[in-house]
Amino acid sequence: MPFPENTPPLPLPDIPASFTSADRALAARQAQEAFTRYERATLPRWWRYGLHLLLFLVTLLTTTLAGFSLRAGALDYVHLELFWQLPVAQWSRFLEPGLWFSVPFLGVLTVHEFGHYFAARYYRIRATLPYFIPFPLGIGTFGAVIRIKDRIFSRREFFDVGLAGPLAGFVVAVGVLAYGLTHLPPLDYLYGIHPEYRFYGAEYARYVYQPGQSAGVVLAQPLLLQGMAALLADPARMPHANELMHYPLLVAGVLALFFTALNLLPIGQLDGGHIVYGLLGPQRAARVSVLLFIGFIFYAGLGLFSLRSEPNTWLYWAAPYGFYLYLVFRRAVPTVRRALLLSAGVWLGQVALASAVPPMEGNPGWLVFGLMLARLTGIFHPPAPDERPLSRGRKVLGWLMLVIFVLCFTPSPILIR
């Protein structure tokens, strides 16, 4: 790792007078061997660029096939078998709706990551190009990441690099949603997917969705989508909330908002953690991060256990869940005793609330993300040598990004009912 320009060079050690030329050569050879052993060789440029391009193309494929399934209202694995089951002449027919999802969605992710990249380059911080993460299930990807290869030396740099990504991605996501809401297809498009709705006309929702009836896979609507729909969408063409999955552009826009909000969670080294660290400083940011992480885990596991749970639930899952709570909270407090007490307190609170209000449930899927935060990225933000506070303009922008987080976040972006 090269040292930044503002770091003074380290003084050379004193060399004894009895140090002969042979000793010097031996010391130099040992130092070179140690360096070679611990310093990973840089890969050729064509290999690194090729890896980034390959990951992007594979992710484009998986998200396109995922978009095909999402349009049909299914949250499934990607159907690669369609390529050899269908004639080549029909590939465009099933890829087109998927591309209407994958291209804008990956476009937002790309702009988000390059926002981080160019902000890092502005401060002469080495960073890699985006690594896209394909996944053969669900929406076809786990997102994208870049790797910062140098130390960040100031609070302002942490703030600017962390904020640049979600701000850039948010602007593009709003553009995608605005275009999708102002270019909604007529209801005949929906009738082509659900021919039985044609009999009811524009009032299909009153007859199709009965109380207690299962609706399948439903896309949640963040506050920003609801406001934009009220301002921009034609009410005669705006689909019911249960039918949003059939509109690839809207799905891409809503999921882009969710990924933006996910990165803006003010915990640890997420983008939101960088922003809160810049706004509040190390000590107050650490308190906020720990409290929000505890609340996050509390919500995620809410409803898993209650006094009404089956005995088998307690018998087979109590021990693994208790161990999980210890694993995640051990990184939040300094001692084992406090971790055990915090785990017990959160669990008792979950059981008490779920028993008193049975309909109140969290989202167990967040437990995996919570484990990643606790054991991989960390709950606490690393300090910077330069702790000077931010300018007034940056502070206003930072609080604005936290408002954007509230407008974009939904506890469960995709619901299965």
PDB file of C-alpha atoms in Angstrom, residues 98-383:
ATOM      1  CA  GLY A  98     -36.171  -8.811 -18.653  1.00  0.00           C
ATOM      2  CA  LEU A  99     -34.011  -6.113 -20.246  1.00  0.00           C
ATOM      3  CA  TRP A 100     -36.592  -3.476 -19.301  1.00  0.00           C
ATOM      4  CA  PHE A 101     -35.790  -4.481 -15.723  1.00  0.00           C
ATOM      5  CA  SER A 102     -32.069  -5.281 -15.822  1.00  0.00           C
ATOM      6  CA  VAL A 103     -30.784  -2.307 -17.837  1.00  0.00           C
ATOM      7  CA  PRO A 104     -32.255   0.473 -15.646  1.00  0.00           C
ATOM      8  CA  PHE A 105     -31.628  -1.447 -12.439  1.00  0.00           C
ATOM      9  CA  LEU A 106     -27.984  -2.165 -13.230  1.00  0.00           C
ATOM     10  CA  GLY A 107     -27.703   1.385 -14.538  1.00  0.00           C
ATOM     11  CA  VAL A 108     -28.587   2.724 -11.096  1.00  0.00           C
ATOM     12  CA  LEU A 109     -26.158   0.332  -9.388  1.00  0.00           C
ATOM     13  CA  THR A 110     -23.400   1.314 -11.823  1.00  0.00           C
ATOM     14  CA  VAL A 111     -23.929   5.040 -11.291  1.00  0.00           C
ATOM     15  CA  HIS A 112     -23.991   4.450  -7.515  1.00  0.00           C
ATOM     16  CA  GLU A 113     -20.652   2.648  -7.478  1.00  0.00           C
ATOM     17  CA  PHE A 114     -18.988   5.090  -9.877  1.00  0.00           C
ATOM     18  CA  GLY A 115     -20.138   7.894  -7.596  1.00  0.00           C
ATOM     19  CA  HIS A 116     -17.955   6.325  -4.900  1.00  0.00           C
ATOM     20  CA  TYR A 117     -15.174   5.675  -7.404  1.00  0.00           C
ATOM     21  CA  PHE A 118     -14.884   9.204  -8.761  1.00  0.00           C
ATOM     22  CA  ALA A 119     -15.168  10.741  -5.290  1.00  0.00           C
ATOM     23  CA  ALA A 120     -12.294   8.519  -4.169  1.00  0.00           C
ATOM     24  CA  ARG A 121     -10.247   9.465  -7.220  1.00  0.00           C
ATOM     25  CA  TYR A 122     -10.913  13.147  -6.505  1.00  0.00           C
ATOM     26  CA  TYR A 123      -9.161  12.709  -3.157  1.00  0.00           C
ATOM     27  CA  ARG A 124      -6.430  10.549  -4.750  1.00  0.00           C
ATOM     28  CA  ILE A 125      -7.632   7.461  -2.894  1.00  0.00           C
ATOM     29  CA  ARG A 126      -7.003   4.275  -4.815  1.00  0.00           C
ATOM     30  CA  ALA A 127     -10.182   2.311  -5.522  1.00  0.00           C
ATOM     31  CA  THR A 128     -11.129  -0.566  -7.777  1.00  0.00           C
ATOM     32  CA  LEU A 129     -13.767  -0.512 -10.471  1.00  0.00           C
ATOM     33  CA  PRO A 130     -17.145  -1.980  -9.433  1.00  0.00           C
ATOM     34  CA  TYR A 131     -17.400  -5.707  -8.804  1.00  0.00           C
ATOM     35  CA  PHE A 132     -20.922  -6.843  -9.738  1.00  0.00           C
ATOM     36  CA  ILE A 133     -22.222  -9.851  -7.835  1.00  0.00           C
ATOM     37  CA  PRO A 134     -24.461 -12.179  -9.890  1.00  0.00           C
ATOM     38  CA  PHE A 135     -26.866 -14.491  -8.114  1.00  0.00           C
ATOM     39  CA  PRO A 136     -29.063 -17.156  -9.761  1.00  0.00           C
ATOM     40  CA  LEU A 137     -32.080 -16.532  -7.488  1.00  0.00           C
ATOM     41  CA  GLY A 138     -34.534 -13.738  -6.756  1.00  0.00           C
ATOM     42  CA  ILE A 139     -33.648 -10.502  -8.518  1.00  0.00           C
ATOM     43  CA  GLY A 140     -30.472 -11.945 -10.045  1.00  0.00           C
ATOM     44  CA  THR A 141     -27.826 -10.028  -8.099  1.00  0.00           C
ATOM     45  CA  PHE A 142     -26.503  -9.085  -4.673  1.00  0.00           C
ATOM     46  CA  GLY A 143     -25.582  -5.634  -5.991  1.00  0.00           C
ATOM     47  CA  ALA A 144     -22.103  -4.279  -6.633  1.00  0.00           C
ATOM     48  CA  VAL A 145     -19.149  -3.131  -4.542  1.00  0.00           C
ATOM     49  CA  ILE A 146     -15.869  -1.302  -4.963  1.00  0.00           C
ATOM     50  CA  ARG A 147     -12.798  -1.801  -2.803  1.00  0.00           C
ATOM     51  CA  ILE A 148     -10.980   1.164  -1.308  1.00  0.00           C
ATOM     52  CA  LYS A 149      -7.257   0.327  -1.385  1.00  0.00           C
ATOM     53  CA  ASP A 150      -5.871   3.278   0.579  1.00  0.00           C
ATOM     54  CA  ARG A 151      -6.504   4.595   4.039  1.00  0.00           C
ATOM     55  CA  ILE A 152      -8.934   7.520   4.285  1.00  0.00           C
ATOM     56  CA  PHE A 153      -7.419  10.296   6.379  1.00  0.00           C
ATOM     57  CA  SER A 154     -10.183  12.779   7.139  1.00  0.00           C
ATOM     58  CA  ARG A 155     -13.791  12.950   8.248  1.00  0.00           C
ATOM     59  CA  ARG A 156     -14.606  15.018   5.178  1.00  0.00           C
ATOM     60  CA  GLU A 157     -13.195  12.370   2.831  1.00  0.00           C
ATOM     61  CA  PHE A 158     -15.198   9.617   4.549  1.00  0.00           C
ATOM     62  CA  PHE A 159     -18.314  11.751   4.221  1.00  0.00           C
ATOM     63  CA  ASP A 160     -17.831  12.716   0.572  1.00  0.00           C
ATOM     64  CA  VAL A 161     -16.889   9.230  -0.637  1.00  0.00           C
ATOM     65  CA  GLY A 162     -19.744   7.641   1.318  1.00  0.00           C
ATOM     66  CA  LEU A 163     -22.353  10.165   0.183  1.00  0.00           C
ATOM     67  CA  ALA A 164     -21.411  10.348  -3.507  1.00  0.00           C
ATOM     68  CA  GLY A 165     -22.660   6.844  -4.344  1.00  0.00           C
ATOM     69  CA  PRO A 166     -26.205   6.910  -2.920  1.00  0.00           C
ATOM     70  CA  LEU A 167     -26.728  10.513  -4.046  1.00  0.00           C
ATOM     71  CA  ALA A 168     -25.797   9.702  -7.649  1.00  0.00           C
ATOM     72  CA  GLY A 169     -27.805   6.472  -7.641  1.00  0.00           C
ATOM     73  CA  PHE A 170     -30.817   8.193  -6.094  1.00  0.00           C
ATOM     74  CA  VAL A 171     -30.945  10.809  -8.852  1.00  0.00           C
ATOM     75  CA  VAL A 172     -30.945   8.125 -11.554  1.00  0.00           C
ATOM     76  CA  ALA A 173     -33.473   5.966  -9.666  1.00  0.00           C
ATOM     77  CA  VAL A 174     -35.879   8.913  -9.455  1.00  0.00           C
ATOM     78  CA  GLY A 175     -35.440   9.420 -13.199  1.00  0.00           C
ATOM     79  CA  VAL A 176     -36.230   5.758 -13.881  1.00  0.00           C
ATOM     80  CA  LEU A 177     -39.371   5.932 -11.735  1.00  0.00           C
ATOM     81  CA  ALA A 178     -40.476   9.206 -13.291  1.00  0.00           C
ATOM     82  CA  TYR A 179     -40.169   7.735 -16.784  1.00  0.00           C
ATOM     83  CA  GLY A 180     -41.954   4.540 -15.771  1.00  0.00           C
ATOM     84  CA  LEU A 181     -44.840   6.417 -14.129  1.00  0.00           C
ATOM     85  CA  THR A 182     -45.320   8.807 -17.074  1.00  0.00           C
ATOM     86  CA  HIS A 183     -45.150   6.018 -19.679  1.00  0.00           C
ATOM     87  CA  LEU A 184     -47.478   3.442 -18.175  1.00  0.00           C
ATOM     88  CA  PRO A 185     -48.998   1.097 -20.766  1.00  0.00           C
ATOM     89  CA  PRO A 186     -52.796   0.930 -21.132  1.00  0.00           C
ATOM     90  CA  LEU A 187     -54.762  -1.649 -19.159  1.00  0.00           C
ATOM     91  CA  ASP A 188     -54.691  -3.942 -22.189  1.00  0.00           C
ATOM     92  CA  TYR A 189     -51.100  -4.709 -21.174  1.00  0.00           C
ATOM     93  CA  LEU A 190     -52.306  -6.032 -17.819  1.00  0.00           C
ATOM     94  CA  TYR A 191     -55.178  -7.885 -19.477  1.00  0.00           C
ATOM     95  CA  GLY A 192     -52.596  -9.688 -21.609  1.00  0.00           C
ATOM     96  CA  ILE A 193     -51.096 -11.103 -18.408  1.00  0.00           C
ATOM     97  CA  HIS A 194     -54.421 -11.612 -16.580  1.00  0.00           C
ATOM     98  CA  PRO A 195     -57.137 -12.085 -19.254  1.00  0.00           C
ATOM     99  CA  GLU A 196     -59.734 -12.669 -16.528  1.00  0.00           C
ATOM    100  CA  TYR A 197     -59.397  -9.039 -15.402  1.00  0.00           C
ATOM    101  CA  ARG A 198     -60.857  -7.739 -18.672  1.00  0.00           C
ATOM    102  CA  PHE A 199     -64.359  -8.675 -17.559  1.00  0.00           C
ATOM    103  CA  TYR A 200     -64.129  -6.267 -14.610  1.00  0.00           C
ATOM    104  CA  GLY A 201     -62.449  -3.392 -16.476  1.00  0.00           C
ATOM    105  CA  ALA A 202     -60.641  -0.641 -14.574  1.00  0.00           C
ATOM    106  CA  GLU A 203     -62.382  -1.692 -11.335  1.00  0.00           C
ATOM    107  CA  TYR A 204     -60.761  -5.135 -11.356  1.00  0.00           C
ATOM    108  CA  ALA A 205     -59.160  -4.643  -7.923  1.00  0.00           C
ATOM    109  CA  ARG A 206     -62.550  -4.404  -6.194  1.00  0.00           C
ATOM    110  CA  TYR A 207     -63.489  -7.889  -7.378  1.00  0.00           C
ATOM    111  CA  VAL A 208     -60.179  -9.722  -7.704  1.00  0.00           C
ATOM    112  CA  TYR A 209     -58.717  -9.023  -4.258  1.00  0.00           C
ATOM    113  CA  GLN A 210     -61.014 -10.281  -1.565  1.00  0.00           C
ATOM    114  CA  PRO A 211     -60.179 -10.000   2.172  1.00  0.00           C
ATOM    115  CA  GLY A 212     -57.916 -12.820   3.265  1.00  0.00           C
ATOM    116  CA  GLN A 213     -57.145 -13.890  -0.306  1.00  0.00           C
ATOM    117  CA  SER A 214     -53.521 -14.675  -1.169  1.00  0.00           C
ATOM    118  CA  ALA A 215     -51.941 -12.203  -3.572  1.00  0.00           C
ATOM    119  CA  GLY A 216     -48.665 -13.997  -4.370  1.00  0.00           C
ATOM    120  CA  VAL A 217     -45.519 -11.869  -4.723  1.00  0.00           C
ATOM    121  CA  VAL A 218     -46.155  -8.183  -3.942  1.00  0.00           C
ATOM    122  CA  LEU A 219     -43.777  -5.256  -4.376  1.00  0.00           C
ATOM    123  CA  ALA A 220     -43.809  -2.873  -1.407  1.00  0.00           C
ATOM    124  CA  GLN A 221     -44.281   0.832  -2.105  1.00  0.00           C
ATOM    125  CA  PRO A 222     -41.920   3.265  -0.382  1.00  0.00           C
ATOM    126  CA  LEU A 223     -43.175   6.728   0.487  1.00  0.00           C
ATOM    127  CA  LEU A 224     -41.346   8.293  -2.451  1.00  0.00           C
ATOM    128  CA  LEU A 225     -43.066   6.009  -4.968  1.00  0.00           C
ATOM    129  CA  GLN A 226     -46.479   6.799  -3.513  1.00  0.00           C
ATOM    130  CA  GLY A 227     -45.837  10.525  -3.746  1.00  0.00           C
ATOM    131  CA  MET A 228     -44.464  10.363  -7.282  1.00  0.00           C
ATOM    132  CA  ALA A 229     -47.368   8.168  -8.417  1.00  0.00           C
ATOM    133  CA  ALA A 230     -49.876  10.693  -7.059  1.00  0.00           C
ATOM    134  CA  LEU A 231     -48.133  13.503  -8.960  1.00  0.00           C
ATOM    135  CA  LEU A 232     -47.080  11.868 -12.232  1.00  0.00           C
ATOM    136  CA  ALA A 233     -49.099   8.724 -12.986  1.00  0.00           C
ATOM    137  CA  ASP A 234     -52.348   8.534 -14.905  1.00  0.00           C
ATOM    138  CA  PRO A 235     -54.837   7.105 -12.346  1.00  0.00           C
ATOM    139  CA  ALA A 236     -56.601   5.148 -15.103  1.00  0.00           C
ATOM    140  CA  ARG A 237     -53.346   3.328 -15.950  1.00  0.00           C
ATOM    141  CA  MET A 238     -51.714   3.092 -12.538  1.00  0.00           C
ATOM    142  CA  PRO A 239     -51.759  -0.588 -11.527  1.00  0.00           C
ATOM    143  CA  HIS A 240     -52.936  -1.862  -8.169  1.00  0.00           C
ATOM    144  CA  ALA A 241     -50.120  -2.431  -5.666  1.00  0.00           C
ATOM    145  CA  ASN A 242     -50.477  -6.203  -6.105  1.00  0.00           C
ATOM    146  CA  GLU A 243     -49.811  -5.852  -9.847  1.00  0.00           C
ATOM    147  CA  LEU A 244     -46.655  -3.711  -9.760  1.00  0.00           C
ATOM    148  CA  MET A 245     -44.510  -6.802 -10.299  1.00  0.00           C
ATOM    149  CA  HIS A 246     -45.726  -6.945 -13.918  1.00  0.00           C
ATOM    150  CA  TYR A 247     -44.210  -3.538 -14.728  1.00  0.00           C
ATOM    151  CA  PRO A 248     -40.415  -4.004 -15.145  1.00  0.00           C
ATOM    152  CA  LEU A 249     -39.502  -0.305 -15.104  1.00  0.00           C
ATOM    153  CA  LEU A 250     -41.399   0.287 -11.874  1.00  0.00           C
ATOM    154  CA  VAL A 251     -39.821  -2.795 -10.314  1.00  0.00           C
ATOM    155  CA  ALA A 252     -36.358  -1.559 -11.344  1.00  0.00           C
ATOM    156  CA  GLY A 253     -37.054   1.888  -9.905  1.00  0.00           C
ATOM    157  CA  VAL A 254     -38.472   0.628  -6.618  1.00  0.00           C
ATOM    158  CA  LEU A 255     -35.644  -1.871  -6.063  1.00  0.00           C
ATOM    159  CA  ALA A 256     -33.125   0.843  -6.938  1.00  0.00           C
ATOM    160  CA  LEU A 257     -34.655   3.028  -4.231  1.00  0.00           C
ATOM    161  CA  PHE A 258     -34.448   0.129  -1.795  1.00  0.00           C
ATOM    162  CA  PHE A 259     -30.782  -0.564  -2.558  1.00  0.00           C
ATOM    163  CA  THR A 260     -30.072   3.141  -2.110  1.00  0.00           C
ATOM    164  CA  ALA A 261     -31.824   3.081   1.270  1.00  0.00           C
ATOM    165  CA  LEU A 262     -30.052  -0.130   2.254  1.00  0.00           C
ATOM    166  CA  ASN A 263     -26.695   1.532   1.721  1.00  0.00           C
ATOM    167  CA  LEU A 264     -27.899   4.565   3.662  1.00  0.00           C
ATOM    168  CA  LEU A 265     -28.522   2.557   6.836  1.00  0.00           C
ATOM    169  CA  PRO A 266     -26.562   4.591   9.417  1.00  0.00           C
ATOM    170  CA  ILE A 267     -24.669   1.589  10.771  1.00  0.00           C
ATOM    171  CA  GLY A 268     -20.946   0.851  10.747  1.00  0.00           C
ATOM    172  CA  GLN A 269     -19.183   1.240   7.415  1.00  0.00           C
ATOM    173  CA  LEU A 270     -22.236   1.354   5.195  1.00  0.00           C
ATOM    174  CA  ASP A 271     -22.633   4.586   3.233  1.00  0.00           C
ATOM    175  CA  GLY A 272     -25.065   5.833   5.864  1.00  0.00           C
ATOM    176  CA  GLY A 273     -22.488   5.012   8.518  1.00  0.00           C
ATOM    177  CA  HIS A 274     -19.916   7.188   6.734  1.00  0.00           C
ATOM    178  CA  ILE A 275     -22.447  10.025   6.561  1.00  0.00           C
ATOM    179  CA  VAL A 276     -23.412   9.826  10.238  1.00  0.00           C
ATOM    180  CA  TYR A 277     -19.740   9.602  11.205  1.00  0.00           C
ATOM    181  CA  GLY A 278     -19.081  12.780   9.234  1.00  0.00           C
ATOM    182  CA  LEU A 279     -22.060  14.537  10.804  1.00  0.00           C
ATOM    183  CA  LEU A 280     -21.649  13.470  14.425  1.00  0.00           C
ATOM    184  CA  GLY A 281     -18.046  12.467  14.937  1.00  0.00           C
ATOM    185  CA  PRO A 282     -16.692   9.138  16.199  1.00  0.00           C
ATOM    186  CA  GLN A 283     -18.256   8.873  19.665  1.00  0.00           C
ATOM    187  CA  ARG A 284     -21.821   9.943  18.905  1.00  0.00           C
ATOM    188  CA  ALA A 285     -21.797   8.045  15.599  1.00  0.00           C
ATOM    189  CA  ALA A 286     -20.758   4.881  17.495  1.00  0.00           C
ATOM    190  CA  ARG A 287     -23.682   5.267  19.913  1.00  0.00           C
ATOM    191  CA  VAL A 288     -26.141   5.812  17.066  1.00  0.00           C
ATOM    192  CA  SER A 289     -24.760   2.820  15.165  1.00  0.00           C
ATOM    193  CA  VAL A 290     -25.054   0.452  18.145  1.00  0.00           C
ATOM    194  CA  LEU A 291     -28.584   1.572  19.045  1.00  0.00           C
ATOM    195  CA  LEU A 292     -29.803   1.271  15.466  1.00  0.00           C
ATOM    196  CA  PHE A 293     -28.144  -2.132  15.080  1.00  0.00           C
ATOM    197  CA  ILE A 294     -29.870  -3.416  18.218  1.00  0.00           C
ATOM    198  CA  GLY A 295     -33.206  -2.081  16.935  1.00  0.00           C
ATOM    199  CA  PHE A 296     -32.496  -3.633  13.526  1.00  0.00           C
ATOM    200  CA  ILE A 297     -31.923  -7.102  15.009  1.00  0.00           C
ATOM    201  CA  PHE A 298     -34.925  -6.671  17.316  1.00  0.00           C
ATOM    202  CA  TYR A 299     -37.176  -6.012  14.317  1.00  0.00           C
ATOM    203  CA  ALA A 300     -35.652  -8.805  12.201  1.00  0.00           C
ATOM    204  CA  GLY A 301     -36.355 -11.526  14.760  1.00  0.00           C
ATOM    205  CA  LEU A 302     -39.691 -10.201  15.981  1.00  0.00           C
ATOM    206  CA  GLY A 303     -42.371 -12.882  15.815  1.00  0.00           C
ATOM    207  CA  LEU A 304     -40.055 -15.882  15.574  1.00  0.00           C
ATOM    208  CA  PHE A 305     -40.781 -16.816  19.196  1.00  0.00           C
ATOM    209  CA  SER A 306     -43.735 -16.064  21.407  1.00  0.00           C
ATOM    210  CA  LEU A 307     -45.687 -17.704  24.207  1.00  0.00           C
ATOM    211  CA  ARG A 308     -48.011 -19.059  21.508  1.00  0.00           C
ATOM    212  CA  SER A 309     -45.221 -20.747  19.519  1.00  0.00           C
ATOM    213  CA  GLU A 310     -45.293 -24.490  19.043  1.00  0.00           C
ATOM    214  CA  PRO A 311     -43.168 -26.526  21.487  1.00  0.00           C
ATOM    215  CA  ASN A 312     -41.105 -27.853  18.559  1.00  0.00           C
ATOM    216  CA  THR A 313     -40.187 -24.297  17.590  1.00  0.00           C
ATOM    217  CA  TRP A 314     -38.657 -23.736  21.004  1.00  0.00           C
ATOM    218  CA  LEU A 315     -37.100 -27.201  21.107  1.00  0.00           C
ATOM    219  CA  TYR A 316     -35.279 -27.080  17.777  1.00  0.00           C
ATOM    220  CA  TRP A 317     -34.703 -23.367  17.123  1.00  0.00           C
ATOM    221  CA  ALA A 318     -34.200 -21.715  20.505  1.00  0.00           C
ATOM    222  CA  ALA A 319     -30.562 -22.727  20.889  1.00  0.00           C
ATOM    223  CA  PRO A 320     -29.484 -21.715  17.339  1.00  0.00           C
ATOM    224  CA  TYR A 321     -31.284 -18.390  17.661  1.00  0.00           C
ATOM    225  CA  GLY A 322     -29.757 -17.686  21.066  1.00  0.00           C
ATOM    226  CA  PHE A 323     -26.290 -18.437  19.663  1.00  0.00           C
ATOM    227  CA  TYR A 324     -27.019 -16.150  16.701  1.00  0.00           C
ATOM    228  CA  LEU A 325     -27.910 -13.263  19.024  1.00  0.00           C
ATOM    229  CA  TYR A 326     -24.689 -13.790  20.946  1.00  0.00           C
ATOM    230  CA  LEU A 327     -22.640 -13.811  17.714  1.00  0.00           C
ATOM    231  CA  VAL A 328     -24.037 -10.509  16.444  1.00  0.00           C
ATOM    232  CA  PHE A 329     -24.090  -8.664  19.764  1.00  0.00           C
ATOM    233  CA  ARG A 330     -20.609  -9.784  20.792  1.00  0.00           C
ATOM    234  CA  ARG A 331     -19.267  -7.218  18.311  1.00  0.00           C
ATOM    235  CA  ALA A 332     -21.496  -4.477  19.765  1.00  0.00           C
ATOM    236  CA  VAL A 333     -20.336  -4.597  23.400  1.00  0.00           C
ATOM    237  CA  PRO A 334     -16.867  -5.005  24.960  1.00  0.00           C
ATOM    238  CA  THR A 335     -17.395  -8.095  27.144  1.00  0.00           C
ATOM    239  CA  VAL A 336     -18.935 -11.545  26.911  1.00  0.00           C
ATOM    240  CA  ARG A 337     -21.127 -10.860  29.944  1.00  0.00           C
ATOM    241  CA  ARG A 338     -22.656  -7.768  28.358  1.00  0.00           C
ATOM    242  CA  ALA A 339     -23.207  -9.629  25.093  1.00  0.00           C
ATOM    243  CA  LEU A 340     -25.107 -12.378  26.920  1.00  0.00           C
ATOM    244  CA  LEU A 341     -27.184  -9.850  28.866  1.00  0.00           C
ATOM    245  CA  LEU A 342     -27.987  -7.860  25.724  1.00  0.00           C
ATOM    246  CA  SER A 343     -28.945 -11.038  23.837  1.00  0.00           C
ATOM    247  CA  ALA A 344     -31.236 -12.126  26.660  1.00  0.00           C
ATOM    248  CA  GLY A 345     -32.828  -8.685  26.898  1.00  0.00           C
ATOM    249  CA  VAL A 346     -33.530  -8.447  23.173  1.00  0.00           C
ATOM    250  CA  TRP A 347     -34.937 -11.967  23.061  1.00  0.00           C
ATOM    251  CA  LEU A 348     -37.216 -11.384  26.056  1.00  0.00           C
ATOM    252  CA  GLY A 349     -38.417  -8.151  24.515  1.00  0.00           C
ATOM    253  CA  GLN A 350     -39.203  -9.892  21.229  1.00  0.00           C
ATOM    254  CA  VAL A 351     -41.126 -12.652  22.989  1.00  0.00           C
ATOM    255  CA  ALA A 352     -43.080 -10.180  25.135  1.00  0.00           C
ATOM    256  CA  LEU A 353     -44.054  -7.936  22.211  1.00  0.00           C
ATOM    257  CA  ALA A 354     -44.943 -10.847  19.893  1.00  0.00           C
ATOM    258  CA  SER A 355     -47.052 -12.413  22.637  1.00  0.00           C
ATOM    259  CA  ALA A 356     -48.875  -9.159  23.434  1.00  0.00           C
ATOM    260  CA  VAL A 357     -49.416  -8.135  19.787  1.00  0.00           C
ATOM    261  CA  PRO A 358     -49.538 -11.343  17.688  1.00  0.00           C
ATOM    262  CA  PRO A 359     -49.930  -9.623  14.265  1.00  0.00           C
ATOM    263  CA  MET A 360     -46.671  -7.711  14.786  1.00  0.00           C
ATOM    264  CA  GLU A 361     -43.908  -9.500  12.907  1.00  0.00           C
ATOM    265  CA  GLY A 362     -40.485  -8.588  11.653  1.00  0.00           C
ATOM    266  CA  ASN A 363     -38.568  -9.865   8.647  1.00  0.00           C
ATOM    267  CA  PRO A 364     -36.291 -12.860   9.394  1.00  0.00           C
ATOM    268  CA  GLY A 365     -34.459 -12.304   6.121  1.00  0.00           C
ATOM    269  CA  TRP A 366     -32.704  -9.357   7.745  1.00  0.00           C
ATOM    270  CA  LEU A 367     -31.002 -11.710  10.214  1.00  0.00           C
ATOM    271  CA  VAL A 368     -28.523 -12.759   7.514  1.00  0.00           C
ATOM    272  CA  PHE A 369     -27.739  -9.143   6.701  1.00  0.00           C
ATOM    273  CA  GLY A 370     -27.335  -8.405  10.412  1.00  0.00           C
ATOM    274  CA  LEU A 371     -24.811 -11.233  10.726  1.00  0.00           C
ATOM    275  CA  MET A 372     -22.839  -9.826   7.782  1.00  0.00           C
ATOM    276  CA  LEU A 373     -22.834  -6.368   9.370  1.00  0.00           C
ATOM    277  CA  ALA A 374     -21.650  -7.685  12.726  1.00  0.00           C
ATOM    278  CA  ARG A 375     -19.014 -10.183  11.625  1.00  0.00           C
ATOM    279  CA  LEU A 376     -17.747  -8.810   8.290  1.00  0.00           C
ATOM    280  CA  THR A 377     -18.126  -5.034   7.852  1.00  0.00           C
ATOM    281  CA  GLY A 378     -18.375  -4.162  11.541  1.00  0.00           C
ATOM    282  CA  ILE A 379     -20.795  -2.065  13.573  1.00  0.00           C
ATOM    283  CA  PHE A 380     -18.339   0.696  14.482  1.00  0.00           C
ATOM    284  CA  HIS A 381     -16.821   3.222  12.101  1.00  0.00           C
ATOM    285  CA  PRO A 382     -13.013   3.477  12.053  1.00  0.00           C
ATOM    286  CA  PRO A 383     -11.581   6.840  13.184  1.00  0.00           C
TER     287      PRO A 383
END
